[in-house]
Short mmCIF file of C-alpha atoms and ligand atoms in Angstrom, two decimals:
data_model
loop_
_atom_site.label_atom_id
_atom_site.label_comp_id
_atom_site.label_asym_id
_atom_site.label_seq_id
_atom_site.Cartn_x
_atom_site.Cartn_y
_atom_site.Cartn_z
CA UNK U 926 -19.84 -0.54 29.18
CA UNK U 927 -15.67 -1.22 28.44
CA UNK U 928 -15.36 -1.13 24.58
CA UNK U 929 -13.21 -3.54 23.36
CA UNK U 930 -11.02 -3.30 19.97
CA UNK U 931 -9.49 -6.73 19.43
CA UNK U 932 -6.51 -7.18 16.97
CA UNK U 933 -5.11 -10.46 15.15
CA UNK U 934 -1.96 -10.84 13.90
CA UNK U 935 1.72 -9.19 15.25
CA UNK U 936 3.02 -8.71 11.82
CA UNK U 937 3.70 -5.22 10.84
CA UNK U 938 0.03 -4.63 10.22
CA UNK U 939 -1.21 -5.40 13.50
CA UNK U 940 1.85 -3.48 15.70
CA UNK U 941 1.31 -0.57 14.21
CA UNK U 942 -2.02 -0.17 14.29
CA UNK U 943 -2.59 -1.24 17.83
CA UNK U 944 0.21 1.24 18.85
CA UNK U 945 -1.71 3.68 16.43
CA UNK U 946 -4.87 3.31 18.59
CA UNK U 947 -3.90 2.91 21.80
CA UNK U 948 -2.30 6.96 21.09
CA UNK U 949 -5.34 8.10 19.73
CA UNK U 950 -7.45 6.50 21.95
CA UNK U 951 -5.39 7.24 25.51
CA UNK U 952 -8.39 9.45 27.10
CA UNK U 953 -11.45 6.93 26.51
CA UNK U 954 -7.86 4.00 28.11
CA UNK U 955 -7.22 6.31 30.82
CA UNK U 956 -10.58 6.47 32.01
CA UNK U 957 -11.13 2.62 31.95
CA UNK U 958 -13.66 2.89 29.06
CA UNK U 959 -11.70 1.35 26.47
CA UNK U 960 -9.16 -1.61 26.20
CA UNK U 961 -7.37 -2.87 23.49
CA UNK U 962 -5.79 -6.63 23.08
CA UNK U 963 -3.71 -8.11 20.25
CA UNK U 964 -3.35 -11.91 19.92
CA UNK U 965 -0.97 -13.24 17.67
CA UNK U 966 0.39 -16.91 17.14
CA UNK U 967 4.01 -15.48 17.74
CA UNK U 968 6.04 -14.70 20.89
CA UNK U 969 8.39 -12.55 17.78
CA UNK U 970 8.00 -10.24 15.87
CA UNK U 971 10.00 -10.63 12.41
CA UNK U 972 11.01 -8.13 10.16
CA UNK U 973 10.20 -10.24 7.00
CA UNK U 974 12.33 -7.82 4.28
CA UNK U 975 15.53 -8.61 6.29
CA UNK U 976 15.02 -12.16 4.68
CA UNK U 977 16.48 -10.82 1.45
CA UNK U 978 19.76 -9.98 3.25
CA UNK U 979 20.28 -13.41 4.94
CA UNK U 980 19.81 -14.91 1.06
CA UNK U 981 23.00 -13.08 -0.20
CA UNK U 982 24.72 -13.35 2.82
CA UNK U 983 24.55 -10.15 4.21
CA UNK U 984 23.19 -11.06 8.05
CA UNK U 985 22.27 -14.32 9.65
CA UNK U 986 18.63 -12.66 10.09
CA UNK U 987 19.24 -12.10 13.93
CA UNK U 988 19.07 -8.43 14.29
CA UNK U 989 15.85 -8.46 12.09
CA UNK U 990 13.71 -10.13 15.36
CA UNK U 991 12.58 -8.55 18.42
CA UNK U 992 10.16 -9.20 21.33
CA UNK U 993 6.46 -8.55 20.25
CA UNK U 994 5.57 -7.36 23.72
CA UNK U 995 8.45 -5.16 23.75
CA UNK U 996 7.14 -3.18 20.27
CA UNK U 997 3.60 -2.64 21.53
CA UNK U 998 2.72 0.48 24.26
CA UNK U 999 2.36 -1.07 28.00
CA UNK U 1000 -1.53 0.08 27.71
CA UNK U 1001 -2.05 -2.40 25.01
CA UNK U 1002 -2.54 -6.18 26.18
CA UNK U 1003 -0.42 -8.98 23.86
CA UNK U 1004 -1.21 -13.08 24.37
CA UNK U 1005 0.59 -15.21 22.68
CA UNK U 1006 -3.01 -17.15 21.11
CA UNK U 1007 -3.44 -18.67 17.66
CA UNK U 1008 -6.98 -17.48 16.28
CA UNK U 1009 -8.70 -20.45 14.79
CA UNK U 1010 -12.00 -19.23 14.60
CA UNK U 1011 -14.47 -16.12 13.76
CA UNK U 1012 -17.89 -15.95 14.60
CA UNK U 1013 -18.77 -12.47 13.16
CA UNK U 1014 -22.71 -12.57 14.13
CA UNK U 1015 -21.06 -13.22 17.95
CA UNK U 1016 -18.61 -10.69 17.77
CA UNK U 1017 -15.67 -12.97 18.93
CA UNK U 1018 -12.49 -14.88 18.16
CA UNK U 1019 -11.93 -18.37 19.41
CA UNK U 1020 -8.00 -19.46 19.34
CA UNK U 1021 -6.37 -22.75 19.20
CA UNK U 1022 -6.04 -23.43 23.25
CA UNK U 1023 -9.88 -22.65 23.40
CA UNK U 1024 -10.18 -19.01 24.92
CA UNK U 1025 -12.69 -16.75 23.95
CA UNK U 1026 -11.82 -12.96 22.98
CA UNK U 1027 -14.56 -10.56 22.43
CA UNK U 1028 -14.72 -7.39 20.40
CA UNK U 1029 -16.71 -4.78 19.75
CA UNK U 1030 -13.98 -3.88 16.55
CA UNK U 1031 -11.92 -6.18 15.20
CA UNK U 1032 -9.06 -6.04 12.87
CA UNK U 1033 -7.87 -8.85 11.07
CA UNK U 1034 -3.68 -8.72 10.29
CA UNK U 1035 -2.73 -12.60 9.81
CA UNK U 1036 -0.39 -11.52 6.75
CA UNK U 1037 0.00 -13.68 3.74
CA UNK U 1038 2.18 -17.24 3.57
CA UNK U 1039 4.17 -19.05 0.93
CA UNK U 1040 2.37 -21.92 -0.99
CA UNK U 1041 4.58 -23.60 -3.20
CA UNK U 1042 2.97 -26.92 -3.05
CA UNK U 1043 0.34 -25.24 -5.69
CA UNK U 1044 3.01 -25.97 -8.04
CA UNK U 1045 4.09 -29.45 -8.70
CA UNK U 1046 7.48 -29.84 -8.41
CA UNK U 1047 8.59 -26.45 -6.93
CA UNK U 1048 8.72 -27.74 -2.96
CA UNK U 1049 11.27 -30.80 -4.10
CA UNK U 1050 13.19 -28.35 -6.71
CA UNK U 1051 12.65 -24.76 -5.93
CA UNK U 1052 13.94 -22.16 -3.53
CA UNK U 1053 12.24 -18.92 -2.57
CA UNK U 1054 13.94 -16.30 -0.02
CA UNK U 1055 10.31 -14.85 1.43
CA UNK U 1056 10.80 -16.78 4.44
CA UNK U 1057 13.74 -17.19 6.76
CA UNK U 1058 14.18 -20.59 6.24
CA UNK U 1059 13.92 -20.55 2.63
CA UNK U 1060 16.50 -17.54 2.58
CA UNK U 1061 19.33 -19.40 4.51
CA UNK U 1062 18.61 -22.40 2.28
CA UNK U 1063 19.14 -19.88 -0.42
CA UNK U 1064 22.33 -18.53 1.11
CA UNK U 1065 23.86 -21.74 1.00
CA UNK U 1066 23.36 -22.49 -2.39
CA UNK U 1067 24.65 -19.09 -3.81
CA UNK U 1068 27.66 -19.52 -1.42
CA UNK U 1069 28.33 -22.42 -2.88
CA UNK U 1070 27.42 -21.94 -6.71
CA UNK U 1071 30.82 -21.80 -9.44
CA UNK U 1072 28.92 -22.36 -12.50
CA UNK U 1073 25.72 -22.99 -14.13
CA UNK U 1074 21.99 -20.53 -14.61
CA UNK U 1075 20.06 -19.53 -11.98
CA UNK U 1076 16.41 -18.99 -13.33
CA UNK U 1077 13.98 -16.56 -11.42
CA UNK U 1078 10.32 -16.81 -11.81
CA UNK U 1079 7.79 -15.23 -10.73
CA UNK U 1080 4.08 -16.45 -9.54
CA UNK U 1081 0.82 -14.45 -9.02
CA UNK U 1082 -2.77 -15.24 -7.43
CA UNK U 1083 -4.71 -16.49 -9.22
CA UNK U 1084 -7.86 -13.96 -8.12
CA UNK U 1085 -7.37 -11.44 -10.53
CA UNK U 1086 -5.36 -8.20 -10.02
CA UNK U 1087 -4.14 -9.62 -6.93
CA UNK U 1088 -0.06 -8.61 -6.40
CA UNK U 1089 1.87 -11.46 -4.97
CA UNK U 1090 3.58 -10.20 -1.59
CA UNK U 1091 6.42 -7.04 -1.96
CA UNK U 1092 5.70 -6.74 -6.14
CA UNK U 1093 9.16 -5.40 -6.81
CA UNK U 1094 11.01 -8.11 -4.20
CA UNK U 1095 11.84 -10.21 -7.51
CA UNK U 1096 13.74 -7.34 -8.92
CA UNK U 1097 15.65 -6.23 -6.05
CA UNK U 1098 17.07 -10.11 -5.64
CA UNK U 1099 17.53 -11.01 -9.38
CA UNK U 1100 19.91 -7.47 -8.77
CA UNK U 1101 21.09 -8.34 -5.49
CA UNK U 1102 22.29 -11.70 -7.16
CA UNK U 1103 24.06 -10.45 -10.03
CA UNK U 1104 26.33 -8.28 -7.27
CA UNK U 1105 26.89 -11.29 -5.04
CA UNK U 1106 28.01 -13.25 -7.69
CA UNK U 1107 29.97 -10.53 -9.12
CA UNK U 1108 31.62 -9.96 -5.61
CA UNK U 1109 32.07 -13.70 -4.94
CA UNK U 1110 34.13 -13.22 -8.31
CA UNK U 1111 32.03 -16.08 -9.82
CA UNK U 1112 29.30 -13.56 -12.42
CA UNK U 1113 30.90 -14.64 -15.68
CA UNK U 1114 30.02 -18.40 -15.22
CA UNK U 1115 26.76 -18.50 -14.04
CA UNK U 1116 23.65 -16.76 -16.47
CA UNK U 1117 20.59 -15.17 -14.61
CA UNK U 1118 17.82 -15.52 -16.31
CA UNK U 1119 14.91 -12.93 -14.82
CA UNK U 1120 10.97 -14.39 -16.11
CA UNK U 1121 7.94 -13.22 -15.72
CA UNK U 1122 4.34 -14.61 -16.17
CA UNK U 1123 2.05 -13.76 -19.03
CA UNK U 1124 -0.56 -11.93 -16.81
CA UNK U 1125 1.13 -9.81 -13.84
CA UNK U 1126 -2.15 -8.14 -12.09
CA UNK U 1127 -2.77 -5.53 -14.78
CA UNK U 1128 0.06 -5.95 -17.10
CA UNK U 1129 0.30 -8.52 -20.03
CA UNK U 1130 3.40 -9.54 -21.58
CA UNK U 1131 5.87 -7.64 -19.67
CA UNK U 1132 8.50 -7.85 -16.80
CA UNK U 1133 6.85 -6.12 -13.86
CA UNK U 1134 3.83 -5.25 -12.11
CA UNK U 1135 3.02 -2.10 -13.86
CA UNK U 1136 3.98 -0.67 -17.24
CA UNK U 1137 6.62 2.34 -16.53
CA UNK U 1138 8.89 -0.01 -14.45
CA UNK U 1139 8.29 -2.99 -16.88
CA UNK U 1140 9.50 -0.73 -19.76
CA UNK U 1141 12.48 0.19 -18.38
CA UNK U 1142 13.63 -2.99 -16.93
CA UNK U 1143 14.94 -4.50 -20.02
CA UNK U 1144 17.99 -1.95 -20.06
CA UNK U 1145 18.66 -2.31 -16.82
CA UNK U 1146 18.75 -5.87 -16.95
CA UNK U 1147 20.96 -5.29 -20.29
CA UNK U 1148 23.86 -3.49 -18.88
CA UNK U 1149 23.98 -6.26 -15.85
CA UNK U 1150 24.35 -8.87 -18.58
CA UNK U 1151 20.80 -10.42 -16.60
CA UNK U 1152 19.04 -12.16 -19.64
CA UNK U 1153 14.98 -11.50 -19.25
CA UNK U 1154 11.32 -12.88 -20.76
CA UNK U 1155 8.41 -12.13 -20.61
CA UNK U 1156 5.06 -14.62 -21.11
CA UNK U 1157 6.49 -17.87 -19.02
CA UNK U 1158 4.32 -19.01 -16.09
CA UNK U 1159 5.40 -21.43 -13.95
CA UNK U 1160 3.04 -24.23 -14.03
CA UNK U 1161 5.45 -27.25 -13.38
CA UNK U 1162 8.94 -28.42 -12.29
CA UNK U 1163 10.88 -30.94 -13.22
CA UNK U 1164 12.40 -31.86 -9.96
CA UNK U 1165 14.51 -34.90 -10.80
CA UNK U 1166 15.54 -33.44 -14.55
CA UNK U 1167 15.49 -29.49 -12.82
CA UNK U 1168 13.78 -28.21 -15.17
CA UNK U 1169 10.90 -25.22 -15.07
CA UNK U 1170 7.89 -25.82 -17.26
CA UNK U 1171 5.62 -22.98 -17.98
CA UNK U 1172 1.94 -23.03 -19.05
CA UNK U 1173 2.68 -21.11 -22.68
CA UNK U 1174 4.76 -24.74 -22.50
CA UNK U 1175 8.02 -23.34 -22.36
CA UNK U 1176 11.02 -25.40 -20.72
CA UNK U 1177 13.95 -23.95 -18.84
CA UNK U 1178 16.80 -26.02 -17.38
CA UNK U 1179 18.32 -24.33 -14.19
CA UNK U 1180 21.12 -25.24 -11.12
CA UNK U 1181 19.48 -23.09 -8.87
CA UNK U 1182 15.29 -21.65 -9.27
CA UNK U 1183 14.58 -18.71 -7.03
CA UNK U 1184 11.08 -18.31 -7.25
CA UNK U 1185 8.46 -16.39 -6.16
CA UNK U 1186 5.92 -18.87 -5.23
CA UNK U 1187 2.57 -18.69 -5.10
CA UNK U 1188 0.89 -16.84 -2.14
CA UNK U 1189 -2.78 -16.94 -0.17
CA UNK U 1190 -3.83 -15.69 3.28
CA UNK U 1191 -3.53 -17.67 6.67
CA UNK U 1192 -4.97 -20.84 7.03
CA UNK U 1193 -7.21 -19.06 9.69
CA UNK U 1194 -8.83 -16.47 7.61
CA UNK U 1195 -9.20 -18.98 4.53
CA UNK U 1196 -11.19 -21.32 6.80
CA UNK U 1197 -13.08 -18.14 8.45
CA UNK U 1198 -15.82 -18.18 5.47
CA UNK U 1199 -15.51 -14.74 4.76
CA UNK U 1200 -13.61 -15.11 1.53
CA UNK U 1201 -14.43 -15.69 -1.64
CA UNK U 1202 -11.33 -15.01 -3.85
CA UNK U 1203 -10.51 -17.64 -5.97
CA UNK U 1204 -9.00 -21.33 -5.84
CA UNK U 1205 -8.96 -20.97 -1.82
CA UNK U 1206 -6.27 -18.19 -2.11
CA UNK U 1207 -8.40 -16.08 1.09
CA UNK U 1208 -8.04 -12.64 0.12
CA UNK U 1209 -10.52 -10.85 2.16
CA UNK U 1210 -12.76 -8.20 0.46
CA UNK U 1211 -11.92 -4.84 1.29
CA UNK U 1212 -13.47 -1.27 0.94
CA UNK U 1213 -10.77 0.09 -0.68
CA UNK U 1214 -11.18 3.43 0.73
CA UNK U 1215 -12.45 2.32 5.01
CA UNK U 1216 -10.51 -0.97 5.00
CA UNK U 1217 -13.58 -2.46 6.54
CA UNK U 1218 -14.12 -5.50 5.29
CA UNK U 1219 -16.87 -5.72 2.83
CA UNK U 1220 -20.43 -6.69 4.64
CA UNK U 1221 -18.99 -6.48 8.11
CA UNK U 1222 -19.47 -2.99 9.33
CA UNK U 1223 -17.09 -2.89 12.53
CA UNK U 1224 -14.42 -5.54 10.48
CA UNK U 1225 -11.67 -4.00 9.44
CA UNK U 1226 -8.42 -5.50 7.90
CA UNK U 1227 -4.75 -3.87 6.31
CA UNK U 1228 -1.51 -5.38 5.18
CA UNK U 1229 -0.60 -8.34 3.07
CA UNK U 1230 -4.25 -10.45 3.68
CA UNK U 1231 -6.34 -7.53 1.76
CA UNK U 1232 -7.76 -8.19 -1.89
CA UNK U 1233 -6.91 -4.45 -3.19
CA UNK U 1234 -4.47 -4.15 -6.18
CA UNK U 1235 -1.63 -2.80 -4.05
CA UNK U 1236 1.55 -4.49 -3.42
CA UNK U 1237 1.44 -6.76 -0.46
CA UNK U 1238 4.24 -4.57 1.55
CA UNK U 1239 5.05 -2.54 4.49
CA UNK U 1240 5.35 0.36 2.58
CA UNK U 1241 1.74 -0.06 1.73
CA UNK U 1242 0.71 -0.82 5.47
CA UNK U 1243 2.50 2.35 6.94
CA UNK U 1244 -0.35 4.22 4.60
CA UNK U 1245 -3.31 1.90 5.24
CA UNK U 1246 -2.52 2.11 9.74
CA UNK U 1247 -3.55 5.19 10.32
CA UNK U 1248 -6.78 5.56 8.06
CA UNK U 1249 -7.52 1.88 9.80
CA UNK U 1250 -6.97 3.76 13.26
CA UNK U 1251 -8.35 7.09 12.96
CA UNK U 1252 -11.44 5.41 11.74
CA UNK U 1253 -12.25 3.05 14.59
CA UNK U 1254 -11.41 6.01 16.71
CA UNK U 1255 -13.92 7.89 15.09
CA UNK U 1256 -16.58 5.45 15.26
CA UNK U 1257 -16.23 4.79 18.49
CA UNK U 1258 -16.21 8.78 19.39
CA UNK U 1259 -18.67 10.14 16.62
CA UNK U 1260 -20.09 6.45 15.08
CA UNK U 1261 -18.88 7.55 11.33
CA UNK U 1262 -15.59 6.96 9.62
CA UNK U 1263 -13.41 10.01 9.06
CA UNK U 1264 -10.55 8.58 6.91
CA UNK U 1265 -9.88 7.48 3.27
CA UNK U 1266 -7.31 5.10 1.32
CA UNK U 1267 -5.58 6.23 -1.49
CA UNK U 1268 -3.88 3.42 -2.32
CA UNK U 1269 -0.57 5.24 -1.35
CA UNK U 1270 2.52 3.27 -1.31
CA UNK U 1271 6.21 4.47 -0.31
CA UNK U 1272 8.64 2.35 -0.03
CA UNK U 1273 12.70 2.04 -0.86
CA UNK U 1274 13.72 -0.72 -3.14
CA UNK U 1275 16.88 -2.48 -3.03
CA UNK U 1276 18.20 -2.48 -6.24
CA UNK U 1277 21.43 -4.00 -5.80
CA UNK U 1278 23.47 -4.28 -2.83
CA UNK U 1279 24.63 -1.08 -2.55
CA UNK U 1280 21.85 0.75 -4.63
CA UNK U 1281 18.41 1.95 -3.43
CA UNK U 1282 15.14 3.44 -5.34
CA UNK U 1283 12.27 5.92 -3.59
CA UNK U 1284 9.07 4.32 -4.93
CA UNK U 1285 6.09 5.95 -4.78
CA UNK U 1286 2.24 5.44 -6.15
CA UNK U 1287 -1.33 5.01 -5.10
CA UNK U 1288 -4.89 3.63 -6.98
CA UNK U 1289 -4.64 6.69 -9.72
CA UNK U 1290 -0.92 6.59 -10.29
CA UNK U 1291 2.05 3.91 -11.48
CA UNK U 1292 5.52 4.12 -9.42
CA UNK U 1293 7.53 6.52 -12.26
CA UNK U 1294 10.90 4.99 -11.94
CA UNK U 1295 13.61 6.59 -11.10
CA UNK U 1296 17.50 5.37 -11.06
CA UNK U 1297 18.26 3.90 -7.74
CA UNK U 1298 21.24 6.03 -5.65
CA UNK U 1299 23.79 5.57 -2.93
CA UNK U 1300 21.61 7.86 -0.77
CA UNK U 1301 18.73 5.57 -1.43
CA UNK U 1302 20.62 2.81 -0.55
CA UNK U 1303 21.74 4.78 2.86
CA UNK U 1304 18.29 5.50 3.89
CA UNK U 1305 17.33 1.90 3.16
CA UNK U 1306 20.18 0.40 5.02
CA UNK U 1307 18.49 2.82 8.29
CA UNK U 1308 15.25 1.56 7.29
CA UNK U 1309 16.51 -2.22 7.85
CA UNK U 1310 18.66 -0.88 10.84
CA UNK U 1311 16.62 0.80 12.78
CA UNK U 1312 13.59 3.33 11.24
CA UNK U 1313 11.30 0.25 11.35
CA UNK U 1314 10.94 -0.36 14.61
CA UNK U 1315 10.55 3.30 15.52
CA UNK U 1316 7.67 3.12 12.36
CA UNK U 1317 6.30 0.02 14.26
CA UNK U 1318 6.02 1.69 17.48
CA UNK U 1319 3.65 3.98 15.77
CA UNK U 1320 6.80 6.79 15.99
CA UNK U 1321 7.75 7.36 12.15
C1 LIG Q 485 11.63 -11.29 1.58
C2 LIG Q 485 10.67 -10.16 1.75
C3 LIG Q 485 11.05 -8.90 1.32
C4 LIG Q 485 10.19 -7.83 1.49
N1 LIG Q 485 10.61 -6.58 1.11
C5 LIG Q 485 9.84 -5.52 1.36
C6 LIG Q 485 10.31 -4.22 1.05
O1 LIG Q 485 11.44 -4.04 0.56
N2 LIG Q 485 9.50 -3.16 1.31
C7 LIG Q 485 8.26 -3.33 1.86
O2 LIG Q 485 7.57 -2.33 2.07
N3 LIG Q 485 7.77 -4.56 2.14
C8 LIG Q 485 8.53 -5.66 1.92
N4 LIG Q 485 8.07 -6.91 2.22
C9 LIG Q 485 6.66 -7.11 2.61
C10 LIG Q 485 6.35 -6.84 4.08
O3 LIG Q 485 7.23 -7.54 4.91
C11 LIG Q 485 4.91 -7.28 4.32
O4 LIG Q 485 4.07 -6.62 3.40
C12 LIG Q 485 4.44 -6.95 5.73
O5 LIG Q 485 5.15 -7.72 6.67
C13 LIG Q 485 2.94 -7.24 5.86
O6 LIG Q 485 2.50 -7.04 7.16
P1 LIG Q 485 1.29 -7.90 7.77
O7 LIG Q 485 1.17 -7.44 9.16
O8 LIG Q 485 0.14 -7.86 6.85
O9 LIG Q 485 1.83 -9.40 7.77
P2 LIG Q 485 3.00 -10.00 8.66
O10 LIG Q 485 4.04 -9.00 8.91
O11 LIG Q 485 3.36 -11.27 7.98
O12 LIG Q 485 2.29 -10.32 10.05
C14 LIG Q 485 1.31 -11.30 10.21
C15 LIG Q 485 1.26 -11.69 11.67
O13 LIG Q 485 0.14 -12.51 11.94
C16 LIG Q 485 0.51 -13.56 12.79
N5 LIG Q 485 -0.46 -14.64 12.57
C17 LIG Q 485 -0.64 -15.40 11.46
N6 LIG Q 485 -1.66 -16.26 11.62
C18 LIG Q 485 -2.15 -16.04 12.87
C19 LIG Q 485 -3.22 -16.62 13.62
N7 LIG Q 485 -3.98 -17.60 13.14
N8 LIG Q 485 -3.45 -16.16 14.89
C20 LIG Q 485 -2.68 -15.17 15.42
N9 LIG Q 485 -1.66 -14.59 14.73
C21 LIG Q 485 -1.40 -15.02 13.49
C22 LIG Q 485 1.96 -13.87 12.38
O14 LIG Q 485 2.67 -14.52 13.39
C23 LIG Q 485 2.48 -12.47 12.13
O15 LIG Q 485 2.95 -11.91 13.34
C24 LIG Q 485 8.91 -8.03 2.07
C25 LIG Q 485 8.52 -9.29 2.50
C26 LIG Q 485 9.39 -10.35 2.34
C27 LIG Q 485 8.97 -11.72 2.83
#
């Protein structure tokens, strides 16, 4: 009988690994034994990092947006269908207009979305440029800005060692700021302060995710004049007064608060029942080395709605696509897996507007920073242009 590999979600996670398949998998396709299907509640497909660049001006977020169906190989089927329900003992998906999609695999690729609302005060006061709306908002405001402190902080799950989604994203924009402002001629009169939260996954007490980065960012910060601390969690704002309150009981005033909010899975996998991460957040539990997930042997899931203690980015989903696809291919041809994650991670941060970093790590090993470059910045700027789509397609 027609096996069928059913994929949610046409995010970065889910295009490439249903283009991923369908190559591997073109013999069992071409002779009608096979099909593959990806549903997704978008007819779009949005190249979320290009929401940095519409904060500082840079683009108006247009040429970061293309036609889903036009990413995905013609062998693959795409519906437009918002999954609202998964019935793992049935094999199936059941979406929001009330069809039916069955599956013999399944792979589960919803993503990650904002919550700020866990945080009193931070919908009314904050801003937060990890969605295209809340980056244009952003735009304004530092287009507009002459004086006064703009305060980043910086939330994290609460299910322990959990990043919140791209881990270095706060960096890159606290240094994309201070350039903006600097080119808007403007710098001198307004103070950036960068903060981070007591407990950051592993590390405690310092400005970043990991230790090597954390202990160099105070110089860099120095010589951009960006003032920094360490050990304040937001816990409360002050909308009406604008001021951040942090749970070590700290208060900051600010004019503008570019957070990083707090972060859980869709609404659809925290209502599926298969997650039990903490305070609702929906992190589903994954093998770290099959991406199955755990207790549902042909489940698997990549990208941003994972539990693993890798950054929630598409640096880390271009490393977790093909072990996801090579192993349902195997499966299907031999019934074992074949592949293993390493926790590998590549990715080019922005550090600055003109300024770009190689970062590089997996499970066993911390990013070693390195200073960011022109060239980096070049390959970036192709990245954003043009090398992700290609690595969408399944190409790069
Ligand atoms: C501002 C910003 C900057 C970033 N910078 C970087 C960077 O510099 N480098 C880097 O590597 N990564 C970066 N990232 C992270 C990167 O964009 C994400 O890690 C990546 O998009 C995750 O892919 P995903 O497929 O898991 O989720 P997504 O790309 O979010 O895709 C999820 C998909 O699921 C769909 N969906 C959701 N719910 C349903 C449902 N119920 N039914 C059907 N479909 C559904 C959505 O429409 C979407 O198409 C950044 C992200 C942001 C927001």
């Amino acid at each position: 009988m027609k096996k069928k590999i059913l994929i949610v979600g046409g995010g970065t996670a889910g295009t490439m690994t249903a283009n991923n398949l369908a190559k591997k998998l073109m013999p069992e396709i071409d002779r009608d034994e096979l099909e593959i299907t990806l549903i997704s509640n978008s007819k779009y497909h949005y190249y979320k990092p290009g929401a940095m660049y519409v904060a500082f001006g840079k683009s108006e977020g247009y040429e970061f947006v293309r036609d889903q169906r036009a990413l995905l190989m013609s062998e693959i089927n795409f519906e437009v269908e918002e999954a609202t329900e998964i019935s793992t003992n049935g094999n199936f998906v059941k979406t929001k207009k009330g069809k039916k999609f069955d599956y013999d695999f399944l792979v589960l690729a919803t993503g990650c979305e904002v919550a700020p609302e866990r945080i009193p005060g931070l919908s009314e006061a904050g801003d937060w440029f990890y969605t295209y709306e809340g980056a244009t908002k952003l735009a304004k405001k530092f287009h507009d800005i002459k004086k006064g402190r703009v305060l980043v902080t910086v939330n994290f799950p609460k299910t322990p060692n959990i990043p919140h989604q791209c881990g270095i994203a706060p960096v890159e924009t606290t240094m994309m700021l201070h350039d903006f402002l600097t080119e808007r001629g403007v710098r001198d009169d307004i103070e950036i302060i960068y903060t981070y939260p007591t407990v950051a996954q592993s590390v405690t007490n310092g400005l970043f995710m990991q230790e090597p980065t954390s202990n160099v960012l105070p110089s860099i910060f120095d010589s951009l004049g960006v003032k920094h601390q360490s050990g304040f969690t937001l816990s409360k704002v002050d909308a009406k007064k604008k001021v951040a309150i942090s749970a070590e009981g700290e208060e900051i005033e600010f004019d503008i608060l570019m957070s990083t909010p707090p972060f859980t899975a869709t609404k659809f996998i925290r209502e599926s029942g298969i997650s039990q991460a903490l305070d609702d957040e929906g992190w589903l539990p994954t093998d770290k080395e099959t991406l199955k997930v755990k207790g549902l042997d042909n489940v698997y899931t990549l990208g941003d709605t994972v539990d693993l203690p890798v950054s929630k980015a598409g640096g880390t989903v271009h490393n977790q696509t093909d072990v996801v696809a090579d192993n349902i291919a195997s499966e299907l041809r031999h019934g074992y897996t074949s592949e293993s994650y390493d926790g590998l991670v590549i990715a080019i941060a922005q550090m600055g507007l003109s300024c770009g970093m190689p970062l590089w790590y997996n499970y066993d090993k911390d990013v070693a920073p390195t200073p960011c470059s022109k060239l980096g910045s070049f390959v970036r700027k192709g990245f954003n242009k043009g090398i992700y789509w290609a690595a969408a397609r399944g190409m790069v």
